[in-house]
Amino acid sequence: MKQTPVVLIHGAWFHLSSWEGWAERFTSYGYAVCVPGWPGEAPTADRARRDPGPPSDLGLAALTAHYEEIVRSFDHPPVLIGHSAGGLIAQHLLGAGLGRAAVALAPLPAGGVPLDDGRPRPWSLMPAGSPRHPGFEPLPRTCFRHVVANAVGAEEAAKLFDRYAVPAPRRLLADLGLDRTAAGPADTVVDTANSARGPLLLVSGQEDRMVPDVVTRSVYKRYGDSSAVTDLKQFADRGHSLVFDSGWRLVADHVLAWLAANGVEAVAAQD
């Protein structure tokens, strides 16, 4: 018997521990779960706030190459599950033929899809950088509450911030269109026309203020030229924190059911 590997890829401003519930859930279903984190990432969010770990000049290309190396190390193509920037990376790797299937949760857009409708972004007024960590940008508690955890209560939002929020490299934020100066996300190459790739599920929260539902729907339309399976799931009353807030299990269970429906079993008999 062989277990199907699953690689979990987190986004900017969130620590790898934001996947802790998913890792336990998917492991209990028989998947071989890998949560590799970013290059040099600190093992806990508390330590990451003291010393972020990743290089301050880490950009999107280098981060994508980091995960590509990890994915290529498996004997069998893994399932790629990414949140936010991780969802963008998961789509790139799947389009390049490196994954068995992919799930992009509230993914930052690629292919020229704008991140918003031109209104001022909430993070555009953030202070310039972290005085303790030059080259890194923290997401202030009030901003986290407004753009990430806006669909949960104030008490839960505060706990999520304390548990998972970490500074992010400013260069990466610029590449993603998440700093105060960028006009939009970098034109990350995602092969949306590849019909030979594995199945893809795009997931949005309809109350998401960081990656609005309309953005994910626009990305979904970009896959119209591919005959490969491409599905969209919209969760009402959910924000950008849908991966790690109190409603995460509903999202994770939908993903588990979607994988099973597309023939991606947790354990398969050896050929």
Coordinates of C-alpha atoms in Angstrom, one line a residue:
M1 CA 0.0 0.0 0.0
K2 CA 1.2 3.6 -0.6
Q3 CA -0.1 6.8 0.9
T4 CA -0.9 9.8 -1.3
P5 CA 1.4 12.7 -0.3
V6 CA -0.2 16.1 0.4
V7 CA 1.9 19.3 0.5
L8 CA 0.4 22.2 2.4
I9 CA 1.6 25.7 1.3
H10 CA 0.8 28.7 3.5
G11 CA 0.7 32.4 2.4
A12 CA 2.3 35.6 3.4
W13 CA 1.8 36.9 7.0
F14 CA 0.8 33.4 8.2
H15 CA 2.9 30.9 9.9
L16 CA 3.1 27.2 8.8
S17 CA 1.3 26.3 12.0
S18 CA -1.9 27.7 10.4
W19 CA -2.2 24.3 8.8
E20 CA -2.1 22.3 12.1
G21 CA -5.8 21.3 11.9
W22 CA -5.6 20.3 8.2
A23 CA -2.4 18.3 8.8
E24 CA -4.1 16.3 11.6
R25 CA -7.3 15.9 9.6
F26 CA -5.7 14.7 6.4
T27 CA -3.3 12.4 8.3
S28 CA -6.3 10.8 10.0
Y29 CA -7.8 10.1 6.6
G30 CA -4.6 8.3 5.6
Y31 CA -2.8 10.9 3.5
A32 CA 1.0 11.4 4.0
V33 CA 1.0 15.1 4.9
C34 CA 4.0 17.4 4.5
V35 CA 4.1 21.0 5.8
P36 CA 7.5 22.1 4.8
G37 CA 7.2 25.9 5.4
W38 CA 9.4 28.6 3.8
P39 CA 13.2 28.6 3.6
G40 CA 14.5 29.1 7.1
E41 CA 11.1 29.6 8.6
A42 CA 11.0 29.6 12.4
P43 CA 9.3 26.5 13.9
T44 CA 6.7 28.5 15.9
A45 CA 4.8 31.7 15.2
D46 CA 6.0 33.2 18.5
R47 CA 9.7 32.6 17.5
A48 CA 9.0 33.9 14.0
R49 CA 7.8 37.2 15.4
R50 CA 11.2 37.5 17.2
D51 CA 13.2 36.2 14.2
P52 CA 11.2 35.6 11.0
G53 CA 13.8 33.2 9.6
P54 CA 13.3 33.5 5.8
P55 CA 15.7 35.7 3.9
S56 CA 14.5 39.3 3.8
D57 CA 15.0 39.4 0.1
L58 CA 12.9 36.3 -0.5
G59 CA 10.8 36.9 -3.6
L60 CA 8.0 34.9 -5.3
A61 CA 10.2 33.2 -7.8
A62 CA 12.6 31.9 -5.1
L63 CA 9.7 30.8 -2.9
T64 CA 8.1 29.0 -5.9
A65 CA 11.4 27.3 -6.7
H66 CA 11.7 26.2 -3.1
Y67 CA 8.4 24.4 -3.2
E68 CA 9.1 23.0 -6.7
E69 CA 12.2 21.3 -5.3
I70 CA 10.2 19.8 -2.5
V71 CA 7.5 18.5 -4.8
R72 CA 10.0 17.0 -7.2
S73 CA 11.5 15.0 -4.3
F74 CA 8.5 12.8 -3.9
D75 CA 8.3 9.4 -5.6
H76 CA 4.8 10.1 -6.7
P77 CA 3.2 13.5 -7.5
P78 CA 1.6 15.0 -4.4
V79 CA -1.7 16.8 -3.9
L80 CA -0.9 20.5 -3.6
I81 CA -3.0 22.5 -1.2
G82 CA -2.2 26.2 -0.9
H83 CA -3.7 29.2 0.9
S84 CA -3.4 32.8 -0.3
A85 CA 0.1 33.1 -1.9
G86 CA 0.3 29.3 -1.4
G87 CA -2.7 28.9 -3.6
L88 CA -1.0 30.8 -6.4
I89 CA 2.1 28.6 -6.0
A90 CA 0.0 25.4 -6.0
Q91 CA -1.6 26.5 -9.3
H92 CA 1.8 27.2 -10.9
L93 CA 3.1 23.8 -9.9
L94 CA 0.0 21.9 -11.1
G95 CA 0.1 23.7 -14.4
A96 CA 3.7 22.7 -14.8
G97 CA 2.6 19.0 -14.4
L98 CA 4.2 18.6 -10.9
G99 CA 1.1 17.7 -8.9
R100 CA -1.5 15.0 -8.9
A101 CA -4.2 17.5 -8.0
A102 CA -4.3 21.0 -6.5
V103 CA -6.6 23.0 -4.2
A104 CA -6.2 26.8 -4.1
L105 CA -7.9 28.4 -1.1
A106 CA -8.5 32.1 -1.4
P107 CA -5.6 32.3 -3.8
L108 CA -3.8 35.4 -4.8
P109 CA -4.4 35.8 -8.6
A110 CA -2.1 35.3 -11.5
G111 CA -2.3 35.9 -15.3
G112 CA -3.1 39.6 -15.1
V113 CA -6.2 39.3 -13.0
P114 CA -6.3 42.4 -10.8
L115 CA -6.4 41.9 -7.0
D116 CA -9.1 44.5 -6.4
D117 CA -11.3 47.1 -8.1
G118 CA -8.9 50.0 -7.7
R119 CA -10.0 51.1 -4.2
P120 CA -7.3 51.8 -1.7
R121 CA -6.1 48.6 -0.1
P122 CA -6.4 48.4 3.7
W123 CA -2.7 47.6 4.0
S124 CA -1.6 50.6 2.0
L125 CA -1.6 52.8 5.1
M126 CA 0.6 50.4 7.2
P127 CA 3.8 51.8 8.7
A128 CA 6.9 51.3 6.5
G129 CA 8.4 48.1 7.6
S130 CA 9.3 46.5 10.9
P131 CA 11.8 48.4 13.0
R132 CA 13.0 45.2 14.6
H133 CA 13.3 43.3 11.3
P134 CA 14.4 45.5 8.4
G135 CA 13.1 44.1 5.1
F136 CA 10.0 42.6 6.7
E137 CA 6.5 43.9 6.9
P138 CA 4.2 43.0 9.8
L139 CA 0.5 42.9 9.4
P140 CA -0.9 45.1 12.2
R141 CA -3.5 43.6 14.5
T142 CA -6.2 46.1 13.3
C143 CA -5.4 45.3 9.7
F144 CA -5.5 41.5 10.3
R145 CA -8.9 42.0 11.9
H146 CA -10.2 44.0 8.9
V147 CA -8.9 42.1 5.9
V148 CA -8.2 38.5 7.2
A149 CA -10.5 37.7 10.2
N150 CA -13.4 40.0 9.4
A151 CA -15.9 37.2 9.2
V152 CA -15.3 36.0 12.8
G153 CA -15.9 37.6 16.2
A154 CA -13.4 40.1 17.7
E155 CA -12.3 37.7 20.4
E156 CA -11.6 34.9 17.9
A157 CA -9.8 37.3 15.5
A158 CA -7.5 38.4 18.4
K159 CA -6.6 34.8 19.2
L160 CA -5.9 34.0 15.5
F161 CA -3.6 37.0 15.2
D162 CA -1.7 35.9 18.4
R163 CA -1.4 32.4 17.2
Y164 CA -0.6 32.6 13.4
A165 CA 0.3 36.2 12.3
V166 CA 4.0 36.8 11.4
P167 CA 6.0 39.4 9.5
A168 CA 6.5 38.8 5.8
P169 CA 9.5 39.7 3.5
R170 CA 8.7 43.0 1.8
R171 CA 10.1 41.9 -1.5
L172 CA 7.7 39.0 -1.5
L173 CA 4.8 41.3 -0.7
A174 CA 5.8 43.6 -3.6
D175 CA 5.8 40.6 -5.9
L176 CA 2.4 39.6 -4.7
G177 CA 0.9 43.1 -5.0
L178 CA 0.4 43.3 -1.2
D179 CA 2.7 46.2 -0.4
R180 CA 1.7 49.9 -0.4
T181 CA 3.4 50.6 -3.7
A182 CA 2.7 47.7 -6.0
A183 CA 0.1 48.2 -8.7
G184 CA -0.9 44.5 -8.5
P185 CA 0.4 41.0 -8.3
A186 CA 3.4 40.0 -10.4
D187 CA 2.5 38.2 -13.6
T188 CA 3.3 34.8 -12.2
V189 CA 3.2 32.2 -15.0
V190 CA 0.3 29.7 -14.5
D191 CA -0.5 27.5 -17.4
T192 CA -4.3 27.8 -17.3
A193 CA -4.7 26.1 -20.7
N194 CA -3.0 22.9 -19.8
S195 CA -5.5 20.1 -20.4
A196 CA -3.1 17.3 -19.3
R197 CA -2.8 18.5 -15.7
G198 CA -4.6 17.0 -12.7
P199 CA -7.8 18.3 -11.3
L200 CA -8.0 21.8 -9.7
L201 CA -10.3 23.2 -7.0
L202 CA -10.5 26.9 -6.5
V203 CA -12.1 28.0 -3.2
S204 CA -13.2 31.5 -2.1
G205 CA -14.8 33.1 0.9
Q206 CA -17.6 35.4 -0.1
E207 CA -16.6 37.9 2.7
D208 CA -12.9 37.8 1.9
R209 CA -11.4 41.3 1.8
M210 CA -7.9 40.3 0.9
V211 CA -8.7 38.2 -2.1
P212 CA -12.4 39.1 -3.0
D213 CA -14.7 36.3 -4.3
V214 CA -14.9 38.2 -7.6
V215 CA -11.2 37.8 -8.1
T216 CA -11.3 34.0 -7.6
R217 CA -14.2 33.8 -10.0
S218 CA -12.2 35.7 -12.5
V219 CA -9.3 33.3 -12.1
Y220 CA -11.7 30.4 -12.5
K221 CA -12.8 31.8 -15.9
R222 CA -9.2 31.9 -17.1
Y223 CA -9.2 28.1 -17.0
G224 CA -12.0 28.0 -19.6
D225 CA -9.6 26.8 -22.4
S226 CA -8.5 23.7 -20.4
S227 CA -10.5 20.5 -20.6
A228 CA -9.0 19.3 -17.3
V229 CA -11.2 19.3 -14.3
T230 CA -11.5 22.8 -12.8
D231 CA -14.1 23.4 -10.0
L232 CA -15.0 26.5 -8.0
K233 CA -16.4 26.3 -4.4
Q234 CA -17.7 29.5 -2.8
F235 CA -18.3 29.6 1.0
A236 CA -20.8 32.1 2.2
D237 CA -20.0 34.3 5.2
R238 CA -16.3 33.3 5.2
G239 CA -13.3 35.5 5.0
H240 CA -9.6 35.1 4.2
S241 CA -9.0 33.2 7.5
L242 CA -11.2 30.3 6.3
V243 CA -8.2 27.9 6.5
F244 CA -7.5 28.4 10.2
D245 CA -10.5 30.0 11.9
S246 CA -13.2 28.0 13.8
G247 CA -14.8 27.0 10.5
W248 CA -11.8 25.4 8.9
R249 CA -13.1 21.8 9.3
L250 CA -16.0 22.5 7.0
V251 CA -13.6 23.7 4.3
A252 CA -11.2 20.8 4.8
D253 CA -14.0 18.2 4.7
H254 CA -15.2 19.7 1.4
V255 CA -11.7 19.3 0.0
L256 CA -11.5 15.7 1.2
A257 CA -14.8 14.9 -0.5
W258 CA -13.7 16.6 -3.7
L259 CA -10.5 14.7 -3.8
A260 CA -12.3 11.4 -3.3
A261 CA -14.9 12.4 -6.0
N262 CA -12.0 12.9 -8.4
G263 CA -10.3 9.6 -7.7
V264 CA -7.5 10.9 -5.5
E265 CA -7.6 8.4 -2.7
A266 CA -5.6 8.6 0.5
V267 CA -4.2 5.1 0.1
A268 CA -3.9 3.1 -3.1
A269 CA -2.8 -0.4 -3.7
Q270 CA 0.7 -0.9 -5.2
D271 CA 0.6 -1.6 -9.0

